[in-house]
mmCIF file of C-alpha atoms in Angstrom:
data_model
loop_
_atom_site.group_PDB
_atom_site.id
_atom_site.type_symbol
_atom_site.label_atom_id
_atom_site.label_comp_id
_atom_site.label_asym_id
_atom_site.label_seq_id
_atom_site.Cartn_x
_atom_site.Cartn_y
_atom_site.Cartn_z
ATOM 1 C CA UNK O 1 0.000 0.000 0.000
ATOM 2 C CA UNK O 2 1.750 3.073 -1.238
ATOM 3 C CA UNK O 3 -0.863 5.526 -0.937
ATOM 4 C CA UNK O 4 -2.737 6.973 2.391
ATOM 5 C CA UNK O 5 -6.117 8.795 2.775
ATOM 6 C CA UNK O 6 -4.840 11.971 4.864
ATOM 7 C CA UNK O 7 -9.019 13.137 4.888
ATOM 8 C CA UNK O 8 -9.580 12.270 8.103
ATOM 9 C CA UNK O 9 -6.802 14.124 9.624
ATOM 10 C CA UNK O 10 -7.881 17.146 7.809
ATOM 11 C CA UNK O 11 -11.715 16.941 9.267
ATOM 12 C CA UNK O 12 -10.601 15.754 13.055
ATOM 13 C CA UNK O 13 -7.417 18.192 13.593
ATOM 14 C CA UNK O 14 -7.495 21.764 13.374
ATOM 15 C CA UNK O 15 -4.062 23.396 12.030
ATOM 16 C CA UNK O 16 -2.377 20.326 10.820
ATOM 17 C CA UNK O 17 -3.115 20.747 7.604
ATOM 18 C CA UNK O 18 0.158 22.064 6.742
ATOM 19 C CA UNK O 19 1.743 18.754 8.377
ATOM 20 C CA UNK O 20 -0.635 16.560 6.370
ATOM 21 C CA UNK O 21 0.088 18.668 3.325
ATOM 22 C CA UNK O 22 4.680 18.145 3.707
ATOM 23 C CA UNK O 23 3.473 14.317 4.521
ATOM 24 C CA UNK O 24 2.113 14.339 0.843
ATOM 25 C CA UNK O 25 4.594 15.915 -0.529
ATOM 26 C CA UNK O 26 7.501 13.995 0.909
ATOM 27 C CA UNK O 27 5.359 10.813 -0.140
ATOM 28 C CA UNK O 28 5.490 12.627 -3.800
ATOM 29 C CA UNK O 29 9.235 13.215 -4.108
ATOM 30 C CA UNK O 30 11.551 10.826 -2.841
ATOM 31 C CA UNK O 31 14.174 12.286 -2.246
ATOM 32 C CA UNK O 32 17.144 11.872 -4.531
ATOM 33 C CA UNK O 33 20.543 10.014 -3.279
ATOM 34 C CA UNK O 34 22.870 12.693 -5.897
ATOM 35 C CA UNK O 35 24.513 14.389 -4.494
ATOM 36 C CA UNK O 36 25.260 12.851 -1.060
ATOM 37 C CA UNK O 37 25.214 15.009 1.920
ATOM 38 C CA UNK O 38 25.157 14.987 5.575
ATOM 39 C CA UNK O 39 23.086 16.856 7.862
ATOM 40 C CA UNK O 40 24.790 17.987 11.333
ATOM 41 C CA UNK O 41 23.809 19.389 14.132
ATOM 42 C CA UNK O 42 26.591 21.499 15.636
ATOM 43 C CA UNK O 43 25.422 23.330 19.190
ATOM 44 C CA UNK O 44 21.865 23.243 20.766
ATOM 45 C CA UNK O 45 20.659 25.974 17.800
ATOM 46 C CA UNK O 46 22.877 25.826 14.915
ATOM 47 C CA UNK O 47 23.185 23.237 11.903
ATOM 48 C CA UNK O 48 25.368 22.811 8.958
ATOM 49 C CA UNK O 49 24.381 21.047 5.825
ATOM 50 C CA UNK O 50 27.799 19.407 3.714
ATOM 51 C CA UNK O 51 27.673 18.292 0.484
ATOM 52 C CA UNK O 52 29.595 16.546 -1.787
ATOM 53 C CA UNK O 53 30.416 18.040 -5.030
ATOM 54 C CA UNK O 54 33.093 16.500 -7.104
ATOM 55 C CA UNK O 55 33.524 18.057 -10.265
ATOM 56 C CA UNK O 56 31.434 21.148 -9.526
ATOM 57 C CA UNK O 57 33.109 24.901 -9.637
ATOM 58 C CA UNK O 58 32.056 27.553 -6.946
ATOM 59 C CA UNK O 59 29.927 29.447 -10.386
ATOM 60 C CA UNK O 60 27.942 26.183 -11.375
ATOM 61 C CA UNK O 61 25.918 25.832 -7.737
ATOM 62 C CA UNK O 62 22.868 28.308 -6.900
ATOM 63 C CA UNK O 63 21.503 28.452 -3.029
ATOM 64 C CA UNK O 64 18.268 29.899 -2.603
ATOM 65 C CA UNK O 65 16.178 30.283 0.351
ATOM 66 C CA UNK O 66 12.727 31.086 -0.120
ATOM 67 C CA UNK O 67 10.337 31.308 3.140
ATOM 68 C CA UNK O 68 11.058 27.628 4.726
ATOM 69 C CA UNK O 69 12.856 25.528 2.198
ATOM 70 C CA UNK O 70 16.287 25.542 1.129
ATOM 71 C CA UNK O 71 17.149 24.872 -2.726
ATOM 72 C CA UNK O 72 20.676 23.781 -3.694
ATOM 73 C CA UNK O 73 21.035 23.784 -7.194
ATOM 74 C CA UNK O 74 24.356 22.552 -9.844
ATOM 75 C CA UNK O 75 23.884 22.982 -13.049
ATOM 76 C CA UNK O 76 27.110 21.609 -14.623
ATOM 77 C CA UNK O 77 28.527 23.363 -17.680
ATOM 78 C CA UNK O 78 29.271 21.668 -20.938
ATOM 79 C CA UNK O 79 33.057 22.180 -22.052
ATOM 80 C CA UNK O 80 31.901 20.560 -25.990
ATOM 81 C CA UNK O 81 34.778 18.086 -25.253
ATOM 82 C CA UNK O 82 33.777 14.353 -27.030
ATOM 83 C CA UNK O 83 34.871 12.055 -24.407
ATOM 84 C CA UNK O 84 34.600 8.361 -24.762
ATOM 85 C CA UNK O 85 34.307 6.988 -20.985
ATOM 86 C CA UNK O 86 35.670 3.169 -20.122
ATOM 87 C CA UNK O 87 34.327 3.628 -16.818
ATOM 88 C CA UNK O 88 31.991 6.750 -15.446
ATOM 89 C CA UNK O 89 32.326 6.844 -11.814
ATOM 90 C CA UNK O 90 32.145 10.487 -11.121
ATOM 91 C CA UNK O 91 28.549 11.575 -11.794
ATOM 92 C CA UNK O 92 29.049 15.511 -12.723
ATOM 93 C CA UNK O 93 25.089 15.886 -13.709
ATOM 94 C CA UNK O 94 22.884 18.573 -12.855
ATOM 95 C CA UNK O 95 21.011 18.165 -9.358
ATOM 96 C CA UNK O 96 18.462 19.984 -7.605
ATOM 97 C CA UNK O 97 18.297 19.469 -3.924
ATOM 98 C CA UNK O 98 15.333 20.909 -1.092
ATOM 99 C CA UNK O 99 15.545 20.826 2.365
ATOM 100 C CA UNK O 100 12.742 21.786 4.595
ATOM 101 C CA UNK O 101 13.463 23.922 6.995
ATOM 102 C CA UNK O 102 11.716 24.260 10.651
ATOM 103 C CA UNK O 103 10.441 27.690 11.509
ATOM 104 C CA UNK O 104 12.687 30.476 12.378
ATOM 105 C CA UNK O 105 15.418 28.821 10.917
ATOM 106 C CA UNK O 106 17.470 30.983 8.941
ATOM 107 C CA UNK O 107 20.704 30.569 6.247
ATOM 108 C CA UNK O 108 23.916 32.083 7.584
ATOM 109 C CA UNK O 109 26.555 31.346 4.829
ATOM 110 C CA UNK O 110 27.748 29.099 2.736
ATOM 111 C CA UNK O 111 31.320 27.745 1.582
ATOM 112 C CA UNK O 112 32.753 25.768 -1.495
ATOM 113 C CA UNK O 113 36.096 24.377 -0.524
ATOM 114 C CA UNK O 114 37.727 21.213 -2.468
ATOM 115 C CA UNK O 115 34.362 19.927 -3.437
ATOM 116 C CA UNK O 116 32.384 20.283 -0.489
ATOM 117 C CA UNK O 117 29.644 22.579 -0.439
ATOM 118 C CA UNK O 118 29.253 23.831 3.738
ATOM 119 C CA UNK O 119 25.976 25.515 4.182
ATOM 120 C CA UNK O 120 25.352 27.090 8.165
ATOM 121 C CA UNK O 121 22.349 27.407 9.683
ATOM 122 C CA UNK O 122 21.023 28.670 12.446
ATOM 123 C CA UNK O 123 17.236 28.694 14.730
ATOM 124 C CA UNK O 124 16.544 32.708 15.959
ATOM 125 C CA UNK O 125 13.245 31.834 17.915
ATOM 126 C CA UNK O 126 12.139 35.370 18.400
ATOM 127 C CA UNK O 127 12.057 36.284 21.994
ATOM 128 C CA UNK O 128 8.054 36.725 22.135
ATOM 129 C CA UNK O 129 7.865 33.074 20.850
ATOM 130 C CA UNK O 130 10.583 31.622 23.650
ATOM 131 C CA UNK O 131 8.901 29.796 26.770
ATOM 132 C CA UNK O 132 8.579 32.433 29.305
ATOM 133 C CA UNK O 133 7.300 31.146 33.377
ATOM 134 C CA UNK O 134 4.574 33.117 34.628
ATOM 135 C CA UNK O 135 4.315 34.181 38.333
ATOM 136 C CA UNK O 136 1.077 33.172 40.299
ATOM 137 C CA UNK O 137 -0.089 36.277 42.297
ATOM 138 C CA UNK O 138 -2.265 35.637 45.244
ATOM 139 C CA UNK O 139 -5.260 38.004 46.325
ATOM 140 C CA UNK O 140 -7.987 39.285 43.919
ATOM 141 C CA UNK O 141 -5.595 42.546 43.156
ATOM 142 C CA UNK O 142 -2.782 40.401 41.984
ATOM 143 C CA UNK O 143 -1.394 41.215 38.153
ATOM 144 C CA UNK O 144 0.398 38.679 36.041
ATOM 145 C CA UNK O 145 3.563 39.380 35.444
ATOM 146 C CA UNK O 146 6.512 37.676 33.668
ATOM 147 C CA UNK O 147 9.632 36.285 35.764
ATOM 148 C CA UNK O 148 12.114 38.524 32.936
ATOM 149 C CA UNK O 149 10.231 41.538 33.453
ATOM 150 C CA UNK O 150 10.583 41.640 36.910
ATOM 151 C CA UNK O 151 14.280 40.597 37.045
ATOM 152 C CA UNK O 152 14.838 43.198 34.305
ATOM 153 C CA UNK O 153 13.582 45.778 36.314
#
């Protein structure tokens, strides 16, 4: 069974709809194996994506970010050289790569050093969006007030 009915999710959960929608569209494009890369996490809030890019110069790869996805993009140029190949082991074809990425995460630089494309990362929850405690007054007068507001003060 390759195929799932995502209809009930959609009448029984109210703002997944986005999550059902990425489900169907991961289901839709597998996601290639060219070129290989690995994914790292390197502190609590930062991430690097390396990829490998033999045969690739720093003018044939795009990187675009638009709103939460990540596009890598090599486009290999033709040199009009005839080349008859006994054995083809390094695969210098175009590739488009996407990575989804998680909200508030945000594309700090990339690098192209002996064939391996570094890409940084990094997750700026805005302050208004990080956990914040809340202290319990007591009395009918008391006001709610935030733990950081107080200690700012």
């Amino acid at each position: 069974m390759r195929t799932f009915d995502l209809a009930p999710l959609y009448r029984s959960a109210i703002g997944f709809d986005r999550l059902a929608q990425l489900l169907n569209e991961q289901r839709a494009d597998a996601q290639p194996s060219y070129p290989p890369y690995n994914i790292e996490l390197v502190s609590e809030d930062k991430y690097r994506i390396v990829m490998a890019l033999a045969g690739f110069s720093r003018e044939e790869i795009d990187i675009i970010t638009e709103r939460d996805s990540l596009h890598v993009t090599g486009r290999k140029q033709k040199d009009g050289v005839e080349r008859t190949f006994l054995h083809r082991g390094i695969a210098a074809r175009d590739f488009e790569q996407r990575f989804q990425l998680a909200n508030h995460v945000k594309v700090t630089g990339a690098t192209f050093e002996n064939g391996m494309l570094t890409i940084d990362l990094v997750r700026e929850v805005p302050e208004a969006l990080k956990p914040r405690k809340i202290e319990i007054g007591t009395g009918s007068g008391a006001t709610v007030s935030t733990l950081e507001q107080r200690q700012a003060a």
